[in-house]
Coordinates of C-alpha atoms in Angstrom, one line a residue:
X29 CA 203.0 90.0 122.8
X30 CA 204.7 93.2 123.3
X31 CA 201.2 94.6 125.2
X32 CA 201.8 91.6 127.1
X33 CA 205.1 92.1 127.9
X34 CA 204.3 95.8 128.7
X35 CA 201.8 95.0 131.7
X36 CA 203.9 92.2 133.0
X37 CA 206.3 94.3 133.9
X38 CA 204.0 97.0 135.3
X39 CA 202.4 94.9 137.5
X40 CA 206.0 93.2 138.7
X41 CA 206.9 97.3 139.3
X42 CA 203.3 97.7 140.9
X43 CA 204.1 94.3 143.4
X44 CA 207.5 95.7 144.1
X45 CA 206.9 99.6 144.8
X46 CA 204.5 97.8 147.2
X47 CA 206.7 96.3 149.0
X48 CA 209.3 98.8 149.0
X49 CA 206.8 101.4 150.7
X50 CA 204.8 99.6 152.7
X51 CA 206.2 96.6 153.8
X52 CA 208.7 98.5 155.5
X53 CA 206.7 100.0 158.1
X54 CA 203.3 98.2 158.1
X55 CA 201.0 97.9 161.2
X56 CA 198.7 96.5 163.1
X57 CA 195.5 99.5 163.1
X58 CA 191.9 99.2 163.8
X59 CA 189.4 99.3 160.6
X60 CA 187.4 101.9 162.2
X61 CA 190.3 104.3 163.4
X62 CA 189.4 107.4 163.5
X63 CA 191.6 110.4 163.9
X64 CA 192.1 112.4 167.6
X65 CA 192.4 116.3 167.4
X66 CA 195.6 117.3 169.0
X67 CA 197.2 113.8 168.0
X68 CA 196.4 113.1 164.6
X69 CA 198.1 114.9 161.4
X70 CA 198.2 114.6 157.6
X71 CA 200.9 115.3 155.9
X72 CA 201.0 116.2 152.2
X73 CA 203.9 116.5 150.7
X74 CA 204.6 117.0 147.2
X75 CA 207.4 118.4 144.4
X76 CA 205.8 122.0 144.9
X77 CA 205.3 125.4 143.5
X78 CA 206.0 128.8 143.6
X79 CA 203.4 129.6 140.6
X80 CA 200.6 131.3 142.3
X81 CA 198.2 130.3 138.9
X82 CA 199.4 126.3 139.5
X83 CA 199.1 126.8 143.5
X84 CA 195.1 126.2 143.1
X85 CA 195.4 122.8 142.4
X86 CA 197.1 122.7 145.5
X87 CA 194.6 125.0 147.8
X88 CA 191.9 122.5 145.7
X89 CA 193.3 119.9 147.5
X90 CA 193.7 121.1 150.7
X91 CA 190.1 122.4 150.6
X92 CA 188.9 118.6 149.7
X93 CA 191.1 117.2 152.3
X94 CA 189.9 119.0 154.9
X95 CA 186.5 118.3 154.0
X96 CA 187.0 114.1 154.3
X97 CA 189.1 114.3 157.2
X98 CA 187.8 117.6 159.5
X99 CA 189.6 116.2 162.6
X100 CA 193.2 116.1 161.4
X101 CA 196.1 118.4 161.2
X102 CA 196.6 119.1 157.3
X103 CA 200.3 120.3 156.7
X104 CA 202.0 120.6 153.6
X105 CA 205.8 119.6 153.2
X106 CA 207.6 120.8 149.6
X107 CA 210.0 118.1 148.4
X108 CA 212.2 120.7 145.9
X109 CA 215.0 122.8 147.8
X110 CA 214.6 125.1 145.0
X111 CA 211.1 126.0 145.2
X112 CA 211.5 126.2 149.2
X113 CA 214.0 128.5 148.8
X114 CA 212.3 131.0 146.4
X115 CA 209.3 130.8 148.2
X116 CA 211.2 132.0 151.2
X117 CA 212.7 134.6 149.5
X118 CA 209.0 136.0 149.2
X119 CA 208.5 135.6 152.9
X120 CA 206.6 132.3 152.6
X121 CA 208.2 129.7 154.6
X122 CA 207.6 126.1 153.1
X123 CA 208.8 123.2 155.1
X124 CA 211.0 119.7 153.5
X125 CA 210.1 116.4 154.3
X126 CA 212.4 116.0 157.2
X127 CA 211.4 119.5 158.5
X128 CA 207.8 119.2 158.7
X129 CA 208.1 115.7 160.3
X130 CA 210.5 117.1 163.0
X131 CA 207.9 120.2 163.2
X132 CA 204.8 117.7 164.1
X133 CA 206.7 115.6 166.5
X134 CA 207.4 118.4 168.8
X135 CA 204.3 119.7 168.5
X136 CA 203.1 116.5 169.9
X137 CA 201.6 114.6 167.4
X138 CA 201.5 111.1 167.6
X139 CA 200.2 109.7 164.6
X140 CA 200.9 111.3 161.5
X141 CA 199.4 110.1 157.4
X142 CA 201.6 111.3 155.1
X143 CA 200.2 111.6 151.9
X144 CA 202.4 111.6 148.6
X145 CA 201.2 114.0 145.7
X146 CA 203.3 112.3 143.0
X147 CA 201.6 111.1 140.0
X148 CA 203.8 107.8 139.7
X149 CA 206.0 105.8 142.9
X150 CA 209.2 107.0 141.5
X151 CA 212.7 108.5 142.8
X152 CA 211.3 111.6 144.7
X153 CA 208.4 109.5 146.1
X154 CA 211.3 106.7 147.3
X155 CA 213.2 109.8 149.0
X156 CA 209.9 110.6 150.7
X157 CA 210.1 106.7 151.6
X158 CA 213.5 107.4 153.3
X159 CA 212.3 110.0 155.4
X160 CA 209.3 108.4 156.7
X161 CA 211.6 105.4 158.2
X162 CA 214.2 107.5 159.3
X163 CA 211.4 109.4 161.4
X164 CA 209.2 106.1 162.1
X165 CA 210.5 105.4 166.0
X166 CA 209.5 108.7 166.5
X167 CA 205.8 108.4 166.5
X168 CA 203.1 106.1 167.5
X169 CA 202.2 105.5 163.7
X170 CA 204.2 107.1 160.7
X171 CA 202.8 105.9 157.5
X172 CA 203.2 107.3 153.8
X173 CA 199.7 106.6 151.9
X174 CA 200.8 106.0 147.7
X175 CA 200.7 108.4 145.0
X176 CA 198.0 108.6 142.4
X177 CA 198.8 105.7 139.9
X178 CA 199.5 103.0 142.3
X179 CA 197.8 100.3 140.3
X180 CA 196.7 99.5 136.8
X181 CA 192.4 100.4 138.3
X182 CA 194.2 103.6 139.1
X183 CA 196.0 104.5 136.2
X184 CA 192.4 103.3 133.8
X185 CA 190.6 105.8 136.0
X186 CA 192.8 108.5 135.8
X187 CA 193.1 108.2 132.1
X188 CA 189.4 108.1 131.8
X189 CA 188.8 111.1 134.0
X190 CA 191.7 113.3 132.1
X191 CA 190.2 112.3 129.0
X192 CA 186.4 113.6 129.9
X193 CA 188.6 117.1 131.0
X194 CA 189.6 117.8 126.8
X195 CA 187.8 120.7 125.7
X196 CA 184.3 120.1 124.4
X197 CA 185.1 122.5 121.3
X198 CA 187.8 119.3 120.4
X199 CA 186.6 118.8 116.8
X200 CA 187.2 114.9 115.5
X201 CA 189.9 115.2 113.8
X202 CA 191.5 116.9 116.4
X203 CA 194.5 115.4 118.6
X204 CA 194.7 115.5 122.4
X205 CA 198.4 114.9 123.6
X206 CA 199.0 114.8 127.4
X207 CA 202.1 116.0 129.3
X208 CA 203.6 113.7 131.5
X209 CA 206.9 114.4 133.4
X210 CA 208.5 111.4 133.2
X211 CA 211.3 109.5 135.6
X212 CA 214.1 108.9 133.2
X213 CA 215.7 105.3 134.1
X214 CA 213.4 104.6 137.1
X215 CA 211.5 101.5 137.0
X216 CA 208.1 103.7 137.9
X217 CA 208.9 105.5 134.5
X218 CA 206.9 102.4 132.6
X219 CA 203.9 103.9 134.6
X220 CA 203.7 106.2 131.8
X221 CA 204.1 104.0 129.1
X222 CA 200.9 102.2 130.3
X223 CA 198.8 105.2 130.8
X224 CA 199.7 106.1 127.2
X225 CA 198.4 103.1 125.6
X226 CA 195.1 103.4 127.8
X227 CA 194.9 106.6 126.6
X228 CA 195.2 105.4 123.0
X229 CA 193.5 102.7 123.2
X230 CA 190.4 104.8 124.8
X231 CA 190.4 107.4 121.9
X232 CA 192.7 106.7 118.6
X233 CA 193.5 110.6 118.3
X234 CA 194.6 110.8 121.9
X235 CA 198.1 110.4 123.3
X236 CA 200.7 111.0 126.0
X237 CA 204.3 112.0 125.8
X238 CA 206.7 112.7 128.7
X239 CA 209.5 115.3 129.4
X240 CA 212.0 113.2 131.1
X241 CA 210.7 109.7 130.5
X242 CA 208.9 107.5 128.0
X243 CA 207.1 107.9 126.1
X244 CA 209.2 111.0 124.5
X245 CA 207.5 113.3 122.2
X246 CA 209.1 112.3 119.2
X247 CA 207.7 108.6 119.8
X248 CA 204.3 110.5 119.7
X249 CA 204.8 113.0 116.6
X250 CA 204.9 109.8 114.4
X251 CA 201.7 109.1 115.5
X252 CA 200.7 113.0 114.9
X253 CA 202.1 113.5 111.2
X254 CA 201.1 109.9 110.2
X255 CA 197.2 110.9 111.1
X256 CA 198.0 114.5 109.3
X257 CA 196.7 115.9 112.7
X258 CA 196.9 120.0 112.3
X259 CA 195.5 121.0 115.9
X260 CA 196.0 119.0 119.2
X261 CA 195.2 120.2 122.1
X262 CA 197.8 120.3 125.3
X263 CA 197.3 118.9 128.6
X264 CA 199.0 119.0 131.6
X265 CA 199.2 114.7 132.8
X266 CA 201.0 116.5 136.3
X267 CA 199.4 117.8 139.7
X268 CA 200.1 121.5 138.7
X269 CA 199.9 123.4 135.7
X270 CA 203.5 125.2 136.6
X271 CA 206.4 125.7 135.1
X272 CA 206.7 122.7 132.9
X273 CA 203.2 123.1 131.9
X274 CA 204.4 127.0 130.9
X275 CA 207.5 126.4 129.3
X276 CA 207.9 123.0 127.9
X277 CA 204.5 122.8 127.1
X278 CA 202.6 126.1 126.0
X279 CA 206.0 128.7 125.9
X280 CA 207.9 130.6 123.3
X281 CA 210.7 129.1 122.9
X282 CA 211.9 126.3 120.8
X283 CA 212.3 123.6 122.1
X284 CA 208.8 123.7 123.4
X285 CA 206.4 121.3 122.5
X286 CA 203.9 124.2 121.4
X287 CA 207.2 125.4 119.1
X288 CA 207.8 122.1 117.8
X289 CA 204.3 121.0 116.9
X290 CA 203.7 124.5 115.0
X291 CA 207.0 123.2 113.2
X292 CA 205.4 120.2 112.1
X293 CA 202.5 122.0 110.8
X294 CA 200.4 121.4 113.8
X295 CA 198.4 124.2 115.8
X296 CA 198.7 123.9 120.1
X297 CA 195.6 124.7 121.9
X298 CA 197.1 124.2 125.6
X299 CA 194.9 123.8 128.5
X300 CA 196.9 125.4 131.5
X301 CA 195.1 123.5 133.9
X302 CA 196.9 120.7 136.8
X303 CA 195.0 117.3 137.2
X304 CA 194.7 118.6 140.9
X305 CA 192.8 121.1 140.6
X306 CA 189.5 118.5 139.4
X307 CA 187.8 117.2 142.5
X308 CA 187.4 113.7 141.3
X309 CA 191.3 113.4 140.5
X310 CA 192.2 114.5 144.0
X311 CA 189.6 112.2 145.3
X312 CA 191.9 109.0 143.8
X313 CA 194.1 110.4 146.0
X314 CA 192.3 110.9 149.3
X315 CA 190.8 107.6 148.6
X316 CA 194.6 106.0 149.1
X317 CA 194.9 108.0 151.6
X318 CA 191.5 106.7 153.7
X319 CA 192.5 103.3 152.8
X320 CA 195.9 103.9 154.6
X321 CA 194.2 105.3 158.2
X322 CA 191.9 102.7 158.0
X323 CA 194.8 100.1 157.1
X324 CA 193.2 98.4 154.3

């Protein structure tokens, strides 16, 4: 019952998100559109990085992108003030949301695909939402395409894919534990729960924990200890292997997961390695985001 309960409310979250982001700015477009150099632009926008190691998940994407959709403008748009701002610092100007939208309308672009980079329809990916409408009136078609895990086929396919990525060295006995980021009281957040029981329910010894969400790692070091796991090996469940991936993941200090498994007796073998940077992840993606110019 609790199962039940579980994917009841995902796919009420699912139905809603869908609503939320679409139904707000949904139009009639041909099945067989095809994009218009000079007119047509992509827009992917995404948390970001300043990492130059977790920036190849995001040059992997571009390069795939590119490759699907060799007639549009592909321009990036960073979502964290932060990261804009250190980049910038370095000389390398990254745009916001708002910025890069302005940016393409007066360069003339009248139809513009912006495609989110999130893992799960949360809080940033609703601010993206914001933007978009605010900026709607001022092209001919303004659409945001959805992030990965927009429905339960995608989260089972994801799961699956991350799951054929563990190292083939993984003895048995071995644990895999994924690290997602999480979306504290957000709605989304339960996104997470259900990737973690297809994850468990696709290999007993596998698991997923979050950093700012649920499931939390202690949830999941029951699990560990009560299968006396000693080695588990530590993947990155986000777009980038960055700073998350480094620190609460794989770093030094103590309150890392690396630190707090090796206090429970159990050895980390992290994999510093963003779920962008495999083609047939960032295909999920590009396959929303064909679905969204063709206006399936």
């Amino acid at each position: 019952m609790f199962q039940i309960r579980i994917y009841m409310k995902i796919f009420m979250i699912f139905a809603l998100i869908t609503v939320l982001s679409f139904g707000l700015f949904a139009e009639e477009q041909s099945s067989t559109q095809k994009g218009t150099k000079n007119m047509d632009a992509i827009l992917l926008v995404t948390f970001g990085t300043s990492d130059p190691e977790a920036k190849k998940a995001f040059v992997n994407i571009e390069k795939l992108a590119r490759a699907k959709f060799p007639v549009y403008e592909i321009r990036w748009a960073y979502t964290s003030e932060m990261i804009r701002r250190n980049l910038a610092k370095k000389g390398e100007i990254l745009l916001s949301p708002e910025e890069a939208l302005l940016k393409l309308k007066e360069d003339g672009f009248k139809n513009v695909y912006a495609q989110s980079l999130h893992i799960i329809p949360g809080e940033e990916f609703h601010q993206v939402v914001a933007t978009v409408v605010k900026f709607k009136k001022d092209f001919d078609k303004l659409i945001i395409s959805p992030p990965l895990l927009n429905s339960m086929a995608d989260v089972k396919k994801s799961v699956k894919l991350m799951l054929s990525k563990v190292p083939t060295e993984r003895k048995k006995e071995d644990a895999v534990l994924f690290m997602g980021h999480g979306s504290g009281k957000h709605p989304s957040d339960m996104i997470y729960v259900a990737a973690a029981y297809e994850i468990e329910k696709s290999d007993g010894n596998a698991f997923l924990a979050t950093v700012e969400g649920n499931p939390t790692l202690d949830d999941v070091l029951a699990g560990l200890k009560g299968k006396k796991v000693r080695k588990a090996y530590l993947l990155p469940f986000m777009s980038v292997a960055g700073d998350h991936a480094k620190n609460d993941m794989a770093g030094s200090e103590p309150d890392s997961w690396k630190s707090i498994l090796a206090k429970n007796g159990i050895e980390s073998a992290p994999v510093m390695k963003g779920m962008a940077e495999y083609d047939e992840i960032v295909e999920i993606w590009l396959e929303h985001l064909e679905k969204t110019i063709k206006g399936l």
